[in-house]
Structures are given as structure tokens and as C-alpha cells.
CSV table of C-alpha atoms in Angstrom, one decimal:
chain,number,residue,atom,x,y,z
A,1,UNK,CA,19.8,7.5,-20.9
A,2,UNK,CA,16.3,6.4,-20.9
A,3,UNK,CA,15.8,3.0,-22.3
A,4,UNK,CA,12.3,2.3,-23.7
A,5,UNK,CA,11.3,-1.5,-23.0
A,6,UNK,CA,9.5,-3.2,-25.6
A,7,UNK,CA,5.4,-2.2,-24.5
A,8,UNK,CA,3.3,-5.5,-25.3
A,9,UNK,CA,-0.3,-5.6,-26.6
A,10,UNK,CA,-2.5,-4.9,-24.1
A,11,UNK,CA,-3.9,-7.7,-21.6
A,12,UNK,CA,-6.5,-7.7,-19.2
A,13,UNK,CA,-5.1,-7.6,-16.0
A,14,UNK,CA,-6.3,-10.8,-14.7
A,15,UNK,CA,-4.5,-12.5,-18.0
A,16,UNK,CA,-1.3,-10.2,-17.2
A,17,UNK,CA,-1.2,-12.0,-13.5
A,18,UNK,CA,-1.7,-15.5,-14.2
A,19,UNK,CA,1.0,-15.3,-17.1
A,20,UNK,CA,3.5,-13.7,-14.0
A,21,UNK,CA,2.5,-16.3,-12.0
A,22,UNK,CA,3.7,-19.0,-14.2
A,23,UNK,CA,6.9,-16.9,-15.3
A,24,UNK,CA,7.8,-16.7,-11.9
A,25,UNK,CA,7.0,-20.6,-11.4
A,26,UNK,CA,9.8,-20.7,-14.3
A,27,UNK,CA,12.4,-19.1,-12.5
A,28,UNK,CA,14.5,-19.1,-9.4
A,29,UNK,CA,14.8,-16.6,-6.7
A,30,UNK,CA,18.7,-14.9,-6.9
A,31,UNK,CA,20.4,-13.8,-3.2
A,32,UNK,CA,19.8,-10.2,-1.7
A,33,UNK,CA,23.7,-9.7,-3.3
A,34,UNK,CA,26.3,-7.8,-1.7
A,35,UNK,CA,25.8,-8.2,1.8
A,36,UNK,CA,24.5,-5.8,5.0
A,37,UNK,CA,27.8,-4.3,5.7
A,38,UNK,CA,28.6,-3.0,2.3
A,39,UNK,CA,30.6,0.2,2.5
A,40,UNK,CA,28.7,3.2,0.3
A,41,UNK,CA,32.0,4.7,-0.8
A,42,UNK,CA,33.2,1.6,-1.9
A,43,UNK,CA,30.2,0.6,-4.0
A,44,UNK,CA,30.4,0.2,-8.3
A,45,UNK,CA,28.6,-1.3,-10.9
A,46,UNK,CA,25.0,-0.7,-13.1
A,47,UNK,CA,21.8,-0.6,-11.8
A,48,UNK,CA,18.8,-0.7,-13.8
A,49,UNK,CA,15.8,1.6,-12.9
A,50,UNK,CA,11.9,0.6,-14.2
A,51,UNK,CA,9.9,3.7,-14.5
A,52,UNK,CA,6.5,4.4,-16.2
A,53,UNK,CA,7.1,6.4,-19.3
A,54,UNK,CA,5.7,9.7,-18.1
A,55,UNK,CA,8.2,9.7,-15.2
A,56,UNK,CA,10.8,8.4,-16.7
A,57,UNK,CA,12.5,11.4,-18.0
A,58,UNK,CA,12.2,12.8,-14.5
A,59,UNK,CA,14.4,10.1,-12.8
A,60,UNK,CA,16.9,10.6,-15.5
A,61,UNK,CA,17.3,13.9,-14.3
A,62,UNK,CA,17.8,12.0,-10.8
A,63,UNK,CA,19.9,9.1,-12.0
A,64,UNK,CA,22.3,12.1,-13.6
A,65,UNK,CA,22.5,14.1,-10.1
A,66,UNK,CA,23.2,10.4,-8.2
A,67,UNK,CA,25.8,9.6,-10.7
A,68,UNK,CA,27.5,12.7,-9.8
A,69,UNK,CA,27.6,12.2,-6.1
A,70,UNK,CA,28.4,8.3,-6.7
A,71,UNK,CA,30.9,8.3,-9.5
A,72,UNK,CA,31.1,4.6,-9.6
A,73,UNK,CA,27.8,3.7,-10.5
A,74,UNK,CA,25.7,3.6,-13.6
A,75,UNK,CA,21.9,4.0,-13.0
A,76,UNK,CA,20.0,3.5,-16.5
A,77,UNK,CA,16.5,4.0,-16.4
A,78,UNK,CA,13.8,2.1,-18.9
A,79,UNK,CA,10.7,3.4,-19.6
A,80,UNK,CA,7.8,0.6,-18.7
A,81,UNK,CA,4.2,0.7,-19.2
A,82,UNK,CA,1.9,2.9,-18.0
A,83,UNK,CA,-0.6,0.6,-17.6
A,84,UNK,CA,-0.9,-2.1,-14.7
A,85,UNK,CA,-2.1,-5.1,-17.0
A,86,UNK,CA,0.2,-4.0,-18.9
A,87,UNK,CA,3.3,-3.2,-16.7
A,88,UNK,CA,1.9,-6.8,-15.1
A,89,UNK,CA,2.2,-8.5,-18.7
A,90,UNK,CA,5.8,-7.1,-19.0
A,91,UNK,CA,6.9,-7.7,-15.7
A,92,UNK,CA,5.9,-11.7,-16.4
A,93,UNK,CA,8.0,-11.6,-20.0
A,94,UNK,CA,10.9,-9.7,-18.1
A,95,UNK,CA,11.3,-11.9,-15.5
A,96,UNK,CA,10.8,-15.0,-17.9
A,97,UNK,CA,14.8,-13.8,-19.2
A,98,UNK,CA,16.1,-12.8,-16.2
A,99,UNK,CA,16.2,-8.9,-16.8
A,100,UNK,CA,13.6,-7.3,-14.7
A,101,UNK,CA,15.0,-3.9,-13.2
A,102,UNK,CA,16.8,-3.8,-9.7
A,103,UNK,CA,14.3,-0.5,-8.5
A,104,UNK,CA,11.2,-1.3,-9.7
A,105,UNK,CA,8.1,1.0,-10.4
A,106,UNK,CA,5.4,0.0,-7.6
A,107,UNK,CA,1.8,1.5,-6.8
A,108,UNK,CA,-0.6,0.8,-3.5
A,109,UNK,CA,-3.4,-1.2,-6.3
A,110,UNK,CA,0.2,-3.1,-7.6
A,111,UNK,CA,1.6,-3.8,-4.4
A,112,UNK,CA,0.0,-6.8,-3.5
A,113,UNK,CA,0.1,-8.7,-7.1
A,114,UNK,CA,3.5,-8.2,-7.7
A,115,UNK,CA,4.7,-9.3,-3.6
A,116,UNK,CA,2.2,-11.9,-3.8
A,117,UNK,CA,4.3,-13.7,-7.0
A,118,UNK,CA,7.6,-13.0,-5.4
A,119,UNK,CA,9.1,-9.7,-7.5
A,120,UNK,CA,9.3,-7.8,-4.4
A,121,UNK,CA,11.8,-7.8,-1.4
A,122,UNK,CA,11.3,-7.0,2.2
A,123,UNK,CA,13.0,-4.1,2.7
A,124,UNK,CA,12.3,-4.4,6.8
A,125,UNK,CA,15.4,-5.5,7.8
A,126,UNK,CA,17.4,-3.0,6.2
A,127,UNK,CA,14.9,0.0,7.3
A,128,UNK,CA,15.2,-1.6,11.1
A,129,UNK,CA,19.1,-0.5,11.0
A,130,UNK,CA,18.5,2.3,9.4
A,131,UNK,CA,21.0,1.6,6.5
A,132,UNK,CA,23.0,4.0,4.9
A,133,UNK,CA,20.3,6.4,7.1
A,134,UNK,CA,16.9,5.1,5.3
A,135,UNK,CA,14.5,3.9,7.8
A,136,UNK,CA,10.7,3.6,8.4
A,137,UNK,CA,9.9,6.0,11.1
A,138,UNK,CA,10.6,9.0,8.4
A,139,UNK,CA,7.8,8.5,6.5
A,140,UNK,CA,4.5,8.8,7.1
A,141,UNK,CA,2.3,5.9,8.3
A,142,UNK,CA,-1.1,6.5,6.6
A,143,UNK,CA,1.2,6.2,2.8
A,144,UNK,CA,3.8,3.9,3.6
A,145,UNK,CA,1.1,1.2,5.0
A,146,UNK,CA,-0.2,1.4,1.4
A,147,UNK,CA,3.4,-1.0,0.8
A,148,UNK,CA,3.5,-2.8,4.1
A,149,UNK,CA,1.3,-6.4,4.9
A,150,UNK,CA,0.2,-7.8,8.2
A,151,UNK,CA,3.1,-9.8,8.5
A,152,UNK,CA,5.5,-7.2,8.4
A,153,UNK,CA,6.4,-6.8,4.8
A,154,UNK,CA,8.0,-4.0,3.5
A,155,UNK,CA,8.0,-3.8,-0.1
A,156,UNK,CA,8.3,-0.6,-1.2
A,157,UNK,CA,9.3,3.1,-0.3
A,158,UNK,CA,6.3,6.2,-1.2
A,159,UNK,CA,7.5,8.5,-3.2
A,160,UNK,CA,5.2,11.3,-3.2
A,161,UNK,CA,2.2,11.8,-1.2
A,162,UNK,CA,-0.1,12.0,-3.8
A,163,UNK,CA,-4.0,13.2,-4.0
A,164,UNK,CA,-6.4,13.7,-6.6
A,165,UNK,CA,-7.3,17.4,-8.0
A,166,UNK,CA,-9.2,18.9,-10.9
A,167,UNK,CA,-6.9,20.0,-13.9
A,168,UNK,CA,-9.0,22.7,-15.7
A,169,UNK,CA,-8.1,24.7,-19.0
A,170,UNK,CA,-9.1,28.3,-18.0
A,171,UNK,CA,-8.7,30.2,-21.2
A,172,UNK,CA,-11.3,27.6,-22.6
A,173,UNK,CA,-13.4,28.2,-19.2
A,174,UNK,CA,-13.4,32.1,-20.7
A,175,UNK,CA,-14.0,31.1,-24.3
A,176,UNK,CA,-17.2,29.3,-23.3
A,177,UNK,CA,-18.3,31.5,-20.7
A,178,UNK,CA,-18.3,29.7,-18.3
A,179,UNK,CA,-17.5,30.7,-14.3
A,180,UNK,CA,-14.0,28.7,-13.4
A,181,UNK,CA,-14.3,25.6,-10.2
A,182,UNK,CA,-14.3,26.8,-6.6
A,183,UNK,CA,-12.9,25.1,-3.4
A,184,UNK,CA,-16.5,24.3,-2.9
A,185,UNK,CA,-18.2,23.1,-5.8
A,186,UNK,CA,-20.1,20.1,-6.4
A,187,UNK,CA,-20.1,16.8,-8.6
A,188,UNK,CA,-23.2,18.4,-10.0
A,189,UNK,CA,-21.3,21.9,-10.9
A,190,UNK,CA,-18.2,19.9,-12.1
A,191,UNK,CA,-20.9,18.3,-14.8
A,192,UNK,CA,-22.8,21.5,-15.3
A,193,UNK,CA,-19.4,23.3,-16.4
A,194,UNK,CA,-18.8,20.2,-18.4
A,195,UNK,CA,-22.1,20.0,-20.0
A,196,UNK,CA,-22.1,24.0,-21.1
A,197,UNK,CA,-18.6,23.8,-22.2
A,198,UNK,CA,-19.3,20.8,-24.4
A,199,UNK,CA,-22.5,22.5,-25.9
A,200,UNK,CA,-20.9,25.9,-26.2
A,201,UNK,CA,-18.2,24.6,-28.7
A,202,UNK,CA,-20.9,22.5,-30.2
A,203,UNK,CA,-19.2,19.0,-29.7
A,204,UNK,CA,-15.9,19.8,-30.3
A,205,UNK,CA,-14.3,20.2,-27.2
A,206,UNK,CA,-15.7,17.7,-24.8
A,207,UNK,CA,-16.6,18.8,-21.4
A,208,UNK,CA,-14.6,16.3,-19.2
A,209,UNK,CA,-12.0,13.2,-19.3
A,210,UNK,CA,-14.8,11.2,-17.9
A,211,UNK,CA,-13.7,10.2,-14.6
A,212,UNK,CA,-14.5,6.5,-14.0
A,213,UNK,CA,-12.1,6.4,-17.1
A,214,UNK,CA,-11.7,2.1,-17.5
A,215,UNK,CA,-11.4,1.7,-14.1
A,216,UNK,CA,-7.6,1.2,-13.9
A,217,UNK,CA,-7.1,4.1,-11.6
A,218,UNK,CA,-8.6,3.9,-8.2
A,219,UNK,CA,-8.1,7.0,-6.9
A,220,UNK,CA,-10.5,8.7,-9.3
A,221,UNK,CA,-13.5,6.9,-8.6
A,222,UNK,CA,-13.4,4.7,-4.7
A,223,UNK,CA,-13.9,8.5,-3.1
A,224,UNK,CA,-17.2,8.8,-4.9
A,225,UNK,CA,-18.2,5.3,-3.8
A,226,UNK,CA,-17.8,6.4,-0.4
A,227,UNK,CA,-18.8,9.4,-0.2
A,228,UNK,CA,-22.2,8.3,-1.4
A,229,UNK,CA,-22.0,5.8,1.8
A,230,UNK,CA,-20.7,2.9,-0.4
A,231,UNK,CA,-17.3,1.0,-0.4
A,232,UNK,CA,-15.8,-1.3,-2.3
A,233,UNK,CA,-15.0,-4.4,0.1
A,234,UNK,CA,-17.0,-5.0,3.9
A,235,UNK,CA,-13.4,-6.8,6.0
A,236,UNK,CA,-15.9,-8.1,8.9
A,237,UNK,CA,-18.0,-9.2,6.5
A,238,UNK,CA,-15.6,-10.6,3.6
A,239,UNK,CA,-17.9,-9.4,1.0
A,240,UNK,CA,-17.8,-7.0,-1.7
A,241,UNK,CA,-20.1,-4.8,-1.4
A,242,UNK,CA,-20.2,-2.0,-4.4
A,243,UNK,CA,-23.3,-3.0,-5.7
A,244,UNK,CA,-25.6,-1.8,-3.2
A,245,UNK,CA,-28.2,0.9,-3.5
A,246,UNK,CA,-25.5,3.7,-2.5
A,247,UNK,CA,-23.0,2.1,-5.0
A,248,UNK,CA,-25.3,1.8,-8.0
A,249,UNK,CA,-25.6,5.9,-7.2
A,250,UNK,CA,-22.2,6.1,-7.2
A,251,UNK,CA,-22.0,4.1,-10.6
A,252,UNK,CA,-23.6,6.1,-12.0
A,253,UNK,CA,-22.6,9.7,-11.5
A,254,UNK,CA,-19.5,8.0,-12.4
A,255,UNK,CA,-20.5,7.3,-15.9
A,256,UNK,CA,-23.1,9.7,-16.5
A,257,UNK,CA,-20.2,11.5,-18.5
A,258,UNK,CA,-20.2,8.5,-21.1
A,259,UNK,CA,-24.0,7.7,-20.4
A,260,UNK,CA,-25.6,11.9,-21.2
A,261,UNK,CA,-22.2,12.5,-24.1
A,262,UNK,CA,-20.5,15.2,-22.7
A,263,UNK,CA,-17.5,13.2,-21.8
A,264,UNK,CA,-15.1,11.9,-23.7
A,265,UNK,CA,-16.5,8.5,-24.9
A,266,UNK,CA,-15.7,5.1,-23.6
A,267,UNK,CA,-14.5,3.8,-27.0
A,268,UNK,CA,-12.1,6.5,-26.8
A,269,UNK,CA,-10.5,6.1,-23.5
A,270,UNK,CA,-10.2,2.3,-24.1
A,271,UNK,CA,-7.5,3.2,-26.3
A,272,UNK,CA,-6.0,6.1,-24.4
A,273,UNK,CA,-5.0,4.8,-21.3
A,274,UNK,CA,-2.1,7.8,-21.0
A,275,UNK,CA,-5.5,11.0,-21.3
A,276,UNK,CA,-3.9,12.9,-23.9
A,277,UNK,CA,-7.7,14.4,-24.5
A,278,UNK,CA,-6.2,17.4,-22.0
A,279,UNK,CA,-3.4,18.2,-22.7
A,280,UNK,CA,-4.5,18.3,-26.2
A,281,UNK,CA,-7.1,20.6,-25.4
A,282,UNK,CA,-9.9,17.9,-26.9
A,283,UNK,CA,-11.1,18.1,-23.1
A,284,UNK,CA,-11.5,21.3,-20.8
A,285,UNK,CA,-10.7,19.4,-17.1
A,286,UNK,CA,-9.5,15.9,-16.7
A,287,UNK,CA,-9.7,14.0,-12.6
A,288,UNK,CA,-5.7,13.9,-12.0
A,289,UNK,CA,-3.2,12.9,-9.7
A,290,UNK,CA,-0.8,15.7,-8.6
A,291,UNK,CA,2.2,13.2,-9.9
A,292,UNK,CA,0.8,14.3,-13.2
A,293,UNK,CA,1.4,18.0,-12.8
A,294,UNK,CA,5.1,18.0,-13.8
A,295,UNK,CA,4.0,16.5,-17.1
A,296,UNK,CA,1.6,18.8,-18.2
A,297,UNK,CA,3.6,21.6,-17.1
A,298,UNK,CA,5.5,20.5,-20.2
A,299,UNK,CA,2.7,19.7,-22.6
A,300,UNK,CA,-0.1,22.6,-21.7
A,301,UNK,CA,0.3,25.4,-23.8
A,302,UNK,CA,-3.2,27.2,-23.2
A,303,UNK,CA,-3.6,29.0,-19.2
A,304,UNK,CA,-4.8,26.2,-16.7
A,305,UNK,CA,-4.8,25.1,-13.5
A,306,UNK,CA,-6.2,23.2,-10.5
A,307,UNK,CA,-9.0,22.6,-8.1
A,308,UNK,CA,-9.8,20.5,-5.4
A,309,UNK,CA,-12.2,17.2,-6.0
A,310,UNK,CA,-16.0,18.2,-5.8
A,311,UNK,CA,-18.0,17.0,-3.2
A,312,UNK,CA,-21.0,15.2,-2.9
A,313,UNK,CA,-23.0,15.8,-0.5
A,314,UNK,CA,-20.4,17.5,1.7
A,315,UNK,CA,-17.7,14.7,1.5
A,316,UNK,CA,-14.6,15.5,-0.6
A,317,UNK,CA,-14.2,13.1,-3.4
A,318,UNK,CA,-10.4,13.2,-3.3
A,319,UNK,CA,-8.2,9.9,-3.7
A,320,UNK,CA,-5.1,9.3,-2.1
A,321,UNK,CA,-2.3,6.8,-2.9
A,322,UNK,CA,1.6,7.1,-3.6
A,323,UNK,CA,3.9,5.4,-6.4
A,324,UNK,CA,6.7,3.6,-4.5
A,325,UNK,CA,10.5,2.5,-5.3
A,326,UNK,CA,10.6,-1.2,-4.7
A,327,UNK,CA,13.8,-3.3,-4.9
A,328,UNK,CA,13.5,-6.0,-7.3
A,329,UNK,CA,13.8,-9.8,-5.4
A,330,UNK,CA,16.0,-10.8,-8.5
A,331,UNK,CA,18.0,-8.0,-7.8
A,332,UNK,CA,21.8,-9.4,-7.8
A,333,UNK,CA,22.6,-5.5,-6.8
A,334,UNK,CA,20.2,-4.4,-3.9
A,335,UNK,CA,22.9,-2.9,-1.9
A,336,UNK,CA,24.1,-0.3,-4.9
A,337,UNK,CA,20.2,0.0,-5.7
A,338,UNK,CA,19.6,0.5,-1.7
A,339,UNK,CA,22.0,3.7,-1.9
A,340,UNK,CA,20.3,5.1,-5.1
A,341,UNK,CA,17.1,4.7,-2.6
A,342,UNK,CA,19.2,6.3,0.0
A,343,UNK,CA,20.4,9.2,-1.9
A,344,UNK,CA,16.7,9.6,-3.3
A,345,UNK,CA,14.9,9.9,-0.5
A,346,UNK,CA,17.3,12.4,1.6
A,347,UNK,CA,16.3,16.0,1.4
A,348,UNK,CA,19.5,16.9,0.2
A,349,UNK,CA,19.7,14.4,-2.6
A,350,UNK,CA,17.0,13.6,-4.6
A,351,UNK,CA,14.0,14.9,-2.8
A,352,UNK,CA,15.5,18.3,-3.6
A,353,UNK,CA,15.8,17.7,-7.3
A,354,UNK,CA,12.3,16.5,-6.9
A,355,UNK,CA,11.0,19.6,-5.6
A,356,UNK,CA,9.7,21.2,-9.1
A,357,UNK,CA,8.2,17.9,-10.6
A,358,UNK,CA,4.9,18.3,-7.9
A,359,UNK,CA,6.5,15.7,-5.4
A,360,UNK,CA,5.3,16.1,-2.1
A,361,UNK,CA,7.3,14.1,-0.4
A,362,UNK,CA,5.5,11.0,1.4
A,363,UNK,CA,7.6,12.0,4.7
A,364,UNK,CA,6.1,13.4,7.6
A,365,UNK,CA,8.3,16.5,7.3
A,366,UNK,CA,7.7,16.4,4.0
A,367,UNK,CA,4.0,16.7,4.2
A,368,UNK,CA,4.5,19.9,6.6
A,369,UNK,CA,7.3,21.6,6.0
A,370,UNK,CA,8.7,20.4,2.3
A,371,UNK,CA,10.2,23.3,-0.5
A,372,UNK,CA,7.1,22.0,-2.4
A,373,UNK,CA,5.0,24.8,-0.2
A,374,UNK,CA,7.5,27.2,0.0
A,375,UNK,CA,9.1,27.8,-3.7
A,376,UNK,CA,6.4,26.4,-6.0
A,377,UNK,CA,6.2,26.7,-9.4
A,378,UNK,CA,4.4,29.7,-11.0
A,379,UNK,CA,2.2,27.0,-13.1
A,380,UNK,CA,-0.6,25.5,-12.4
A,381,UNK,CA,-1.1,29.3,-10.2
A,382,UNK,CA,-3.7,26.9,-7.0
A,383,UNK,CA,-1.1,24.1,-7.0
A,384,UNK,CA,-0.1,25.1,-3.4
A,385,UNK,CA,-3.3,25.7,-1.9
A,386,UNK,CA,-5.1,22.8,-3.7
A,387,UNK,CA,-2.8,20.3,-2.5
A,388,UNK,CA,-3.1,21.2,0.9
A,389,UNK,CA,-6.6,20.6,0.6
A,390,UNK,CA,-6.6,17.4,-1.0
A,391,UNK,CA,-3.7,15.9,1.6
A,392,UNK,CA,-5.9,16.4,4.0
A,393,UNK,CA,-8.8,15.4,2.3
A,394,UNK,CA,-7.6,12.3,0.7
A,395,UNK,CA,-9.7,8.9,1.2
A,396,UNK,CA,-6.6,5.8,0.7
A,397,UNK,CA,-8.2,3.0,-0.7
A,398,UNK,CA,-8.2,0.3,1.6
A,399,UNK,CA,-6.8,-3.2,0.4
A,400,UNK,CA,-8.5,-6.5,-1.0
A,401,UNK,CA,-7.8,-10.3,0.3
A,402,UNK,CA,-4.7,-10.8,-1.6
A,403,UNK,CA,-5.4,-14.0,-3.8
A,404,UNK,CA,-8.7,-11.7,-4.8
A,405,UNK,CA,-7.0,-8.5,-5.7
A,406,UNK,CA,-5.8,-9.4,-9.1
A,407,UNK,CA,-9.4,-9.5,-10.3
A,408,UNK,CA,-11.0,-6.5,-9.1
A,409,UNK,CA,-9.9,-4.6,-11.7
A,410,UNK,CA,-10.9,-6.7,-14.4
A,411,UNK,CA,-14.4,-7.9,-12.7
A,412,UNK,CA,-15.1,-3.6,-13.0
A,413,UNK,CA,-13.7,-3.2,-16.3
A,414,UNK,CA,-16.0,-6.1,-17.7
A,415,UNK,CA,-19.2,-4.0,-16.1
A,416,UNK,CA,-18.5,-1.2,-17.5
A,417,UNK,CA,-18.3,-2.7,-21.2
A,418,UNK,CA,-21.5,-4.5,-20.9
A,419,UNK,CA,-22.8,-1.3,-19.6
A,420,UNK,CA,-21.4,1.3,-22.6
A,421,UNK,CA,-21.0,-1.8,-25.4
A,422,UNK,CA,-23.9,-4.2,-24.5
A,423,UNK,CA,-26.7,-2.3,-23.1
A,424,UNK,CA,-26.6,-3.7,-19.9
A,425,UNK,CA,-27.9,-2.1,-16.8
A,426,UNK,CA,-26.0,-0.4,-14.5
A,427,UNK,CA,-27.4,-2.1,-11.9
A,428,UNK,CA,-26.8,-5.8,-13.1
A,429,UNK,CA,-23.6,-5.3,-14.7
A,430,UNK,CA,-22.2,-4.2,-11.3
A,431,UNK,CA,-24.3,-6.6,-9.6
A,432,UNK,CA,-22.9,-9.4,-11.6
A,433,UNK,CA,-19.1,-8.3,-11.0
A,434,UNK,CA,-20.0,-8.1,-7.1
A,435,UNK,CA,-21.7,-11.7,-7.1
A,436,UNK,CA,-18.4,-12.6,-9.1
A,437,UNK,CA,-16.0,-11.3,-6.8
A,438,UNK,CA,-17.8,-12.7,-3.7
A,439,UNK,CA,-17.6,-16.1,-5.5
A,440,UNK,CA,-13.4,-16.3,-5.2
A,441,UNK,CA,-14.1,-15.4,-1.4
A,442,UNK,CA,-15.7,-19.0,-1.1
């Protein structure tokens, strides 16, 4: 059954990592646990599975189709939260007792916070042998780098190769006359649509979940940095450097949602983190990942569907990134948890259970030749051709120094307050958050 874990009040993320660093200074380090010759037949026990709440009703569907195949083990999965400062923050009071989850939830932005205060294990040694048939050379390199560091860390499995699209309600494109996205279109016609949408129902249904959001999602918002010729960090030069004249542009397209009112507001998403302004039908398109398609599958009730990210001035804005399955370094149980991995990752097991949720498989075969592509569901209609657009479109963010990391977030987050809550300039609020960040490269 799914097991909902006590959510905490929400923390900045910079906050939610110092607290796991201490809690982890707390707290010893258990042994990998059963050995690297277990046999799979002979395996029992309970493993525990942490899973954002959105997705965790999916991998109960998976947990009940490995239980059949592996009689002698229990997989429960607990719902954790959707947000990183706050998944951070519960992570820290989890680990603090002893009970963090043997298959943990990981992301490319998480990856690097949560290895750097020892909650993940290498997985490399296992993947060399090609354990219980799991190894590295299946999937494919761009994605799984996203959990791999230049010493030869492993620390978590992709899960689906996902990209960013457009979500779009089309019977409220028709109410308000106005003409549905294209594979082409433009930043500027994604805005237009918004704009006449948002005046055509006189304020009542906004035109766009404003993209930028609070900043917690990368995917949505790095493409448009560079694809206005900015980026987020210069390596050769260890600098940040998203504050330059191309950035500030960037900025503020970004906002201009928030900034002209035909978004939904900043005060607003601050407390919405999960975008329920879609699926409620509060907001006519919404900048999604294609992990989020199998849930609104199940909460849309109006005709809707996607589009690829808009371009500016000819680049795709589409993000890339995967969730991953990570093995918790606490884990007394990695070698049961390694065959729930195992039996997840195969084509026959899991992945094809997967294949209606709007998993692509981060596999190379996956990517080319997966079910996904072949027997898709009938909703949203452009899933199929959209994706394949966006796969190959997809700009992966690249990764900060590690001790920096934790603070990107948060250094963003606080421009975009004093932009929306204190009248602050684009300009210098992002300028102040770059001068910031450069200072912790000293």
C-alpha cells in the first residue's frame, strides 16, 4: 500500500541541506547488507520504496506486479514530497531515526546534494558485473551522466527519459477562439495565445502556469537561458554567469507572465508547488515534463493535449532531465532492493507495466524502439509525435561545483521575490544572486 510520510513545513532549500548535513553528521553509515553473491531466488524480506506523491500510486502498481514474480518480498511504497527543499528537509528528519527508504526518489538537480552528504551508494561495482543482468552500457549516456561524477560514482538508475512539452486545454483553445500551438510556434505566440485567452474569459481563466514557476524546476526555464545565448554557469571560467545582457533577456520573457498579469501570479504558485491551476482548468497550458502526463490523464476532464516547447529565435526551448531510482547508503537490504531495480528496469518486468504511464524508457533501445511509440495511449492525441520532438530537442542542464549546488536554487528563488514582492529590478535582483553565487566560488 502506499504510505504517506509525514510532509514538513516548507524550507528553503539551502536550510533543507545544512539541516541533512548535520543529520547525517549524527548518524553512522550501515554495510551494503547481504553480500555480492546473493542468490535472487533465494531472497525475502521488506523493502521500503520513497516516491514523490504523484508517482507514487504508479510504483504501487509496480511493487504489486514484483511481488508477484518475487513472492518473498514486501515492497511498500511511501509517498515523499514533491518538493526538493522539501523532500531535502525530510530526507534530513528521516535519516535523523534511522528510517530513510532503501530505493530512494533521486533527480539530475538532487543528485549531487543528496551524494554529496552521503545518502547515496555507488551502484558501479554492481553495474560492472552486471548483477542479476543490470548494467550501465544499457542505458543511454547523455541521461544516465545526469547520476554519474568524475570519479566514477554511480548513484542512481534513469527512469524515463524525460523532456519538456506544452500541455494545452483545447476545448478552452475553441471557447476563446483562439488557433491551437503548432510544432513551430514561438515564445511570443505561446504568450499571444495566453494573453487572448486570459482577456477573452475576462480574468477568469488565466492564460498560462507561468513558466519560470519558483524556480524549483530547471528544465522549464535553463533552455530559455540558452537559447537566448545565456547559461547558467561558464566551467573554464568558474563563474556564474546568468546575469548577463542575454540572461537578463531571458529573465525576463521568463517572468513577463507574472510581470504583464496574464499568468498565474507569483503569490499563487508560491503555494502550489504541485500546478493544480491545469488540471483544474484555472489555466489553459501549463510548461510540463512528459513524467506528468500519466497524471493528468487521470485528473483532465476537458479535451487537451500537447505541443512541443516554443522557440526563440529558432532554438527549441525544451528541457531534458530524468528522475532516477537510487539505493539508499543506509540500506541494510540493497541486494533485495537491487532485484526490485532489476526486475524494474527489464523490458519484461517493470518497463512493460510502465509503458502507459508516459515512460520512455532512459535506455538506448528504449529511446528508439520502446512500446511507448508503438501502442500509445489515445490521450493526450500528439503525445507520440511531440515526444519525439522534444527527445531530440532536449537541452540537459549541465551541473554546478558540488559544494555550490545547494544554493542555486535558493540564490534564484530570493531574485525572483525581490523582483515580484519588493520592486526590485530584474536586472539587480539577478545580478545580486550572480555576484552571490560567484562569492562561494572564492
Amino acid at each position: 500500500m502506499v504510505t504517506p510520510l509525514r510532509s514538513p513545513r516548507r524550507l528553503i532549500a539551502a536550510s533543507g541541506a545544512a539541516l541533512l548535513v548535520v543529520s547525517l553528521a549524527a548518524c553512522s553509515t550501515a554495510d551494503s547488507g547481504g553480500g555480492d553473491d546473493s542468490d535472487p531466488s533465494t531472497l525475502s524480506g521488506e523493502i521500503r520504496v520513497g516516491m514523490i506523491a504523484s508517482l507514487a500510486p504508479q510504483f504501487e502498481r509496480y511493487a504489486e506486479e514484483f511481488e508477484k514474480a518475487y513472492p518473498d518480498i514486501d515492497v511498500t511504497v511511501e509517498a515523499v514530497a514533491e518538493s526538493p527543499a522539501d523532500y531535502i528537509q525530510q530526507l534530513a528528519t528521516l535519516n535523523l531515526s534511522n528510517t530513510v527508504p532503501d530505493v530512494l526518489f533521486n533527480t539530475g538537480g538532487l543528485n549531487q546534494t543528496l551524494d554529496a552528504n552521503g545518502l547515496l551508494w555507488d551502484m558501479s561495482e554492481w553495474l560492472d558485473e552486471g548483477r542479476s543482468g543490470l548494467e550501465a552500457a544499457s542505458f543511454a549516456p547523455n541521461f544516465l551522466g545526469l547520476f554519474q561524477s568524475e570519479d566514477g560514482r554511480t548513484t542512481g538508475l534513469p527512469v524515463s527519459a524525460d523532456s519538456g512539452v506544452v500541455t494545452y486545454n483545447a476545448a478552452q483553445f475553441e471557447e476563446y477562439g483562439v488557433p491551437l500551438p503548432t510544432d513551430d510556434w514561438t515564445y511570443e505566440d505561446m504568450y499571444d495565445a495566453a494573453r487572448q485567452i486570459f482577456d477573452a474569459s475576462g480574468g477568469d481563466v488565466y492564460g498560462i502556469v507561468t513558466p519560470l514557476g519558483v524556480a524549483e524546476t530547471p528544465f522549464q526555464w535553463y533552455p530559455v537561458l540558452r537559447a537566448y545565448g545565456s547559461d547558467m554557469y561558464d566551467e573554464g571560467a568558474n563563474e556564474f554567469v546568468f546575469a548577463d545582457a542575454a540572461g537578463i533577456e531571458a529573465w525576463t520573457t521568463l517572468l513577463e507572465p507574472y510581470t504583464d498579469g496574464f499568468g498565474v501570479p507569483y503569490s499563487a504558485l508560491a503555494n502550489d508547488p504541485g500546478k493544480n491551476y491545469f488540471p483544474s482548468e484555472q489555466a489553459a497550458m501549463e510548461v510540463a515534463s512528459t513524467a506528468r502526463i500519466a497524471a493528468l490523464r487521470e485528473q483532465m476532464q476537458s479535451e487537451w493535449d500537447v505541443a512541443p516547447m516554443p522557440l526563440v529565435d529558432g532554438v527549441r526551448t525544451t528541457g531534458g532531465g530524468a528522475y532516477s531510482l537510487s539505493l539508499s547508503e543506509k540500506s541494510e537490504k540493497k541486494d533485495v532492493a537491487w532485484e526490485f531495480l532489476a526486475w524494474f528496469y527489464s523490458v519484461d518486468g517493470g518497463f512493460e507495466v510502465a509503458k502507459d504511464d508516459g515512460i520512455i524508457p532512459a535506455t538506448t533501445d528504449g529511446i528508439d524502439n520502446g512500446t511507448w511509440q508503438q501502442d500509445p495511449p489515445p490521450v493526450p492525441a500528439s503525445f507520440v509525435p511531440t515526444v519525439q520532438i522534444s527527445i531530440e530537442d532536449a537541452i540537459l542542464q549541465k551541473p554546478y561545483p558540488a559544494d555550490v549546488a545547494p544554493e542555486v536554487l535558493p540564490a534564484l528563488q530570493e531574485a525572483i521575490q525581490k523582483v515580484m514582492l519588493r520592486d526590485v529590478s530584474i536586472e539587480v535582483a539577478f545580478t545580486e544572486a550572480q555576484d552571490a553565487l560567484n562569492a562561494l566560488l572564492q
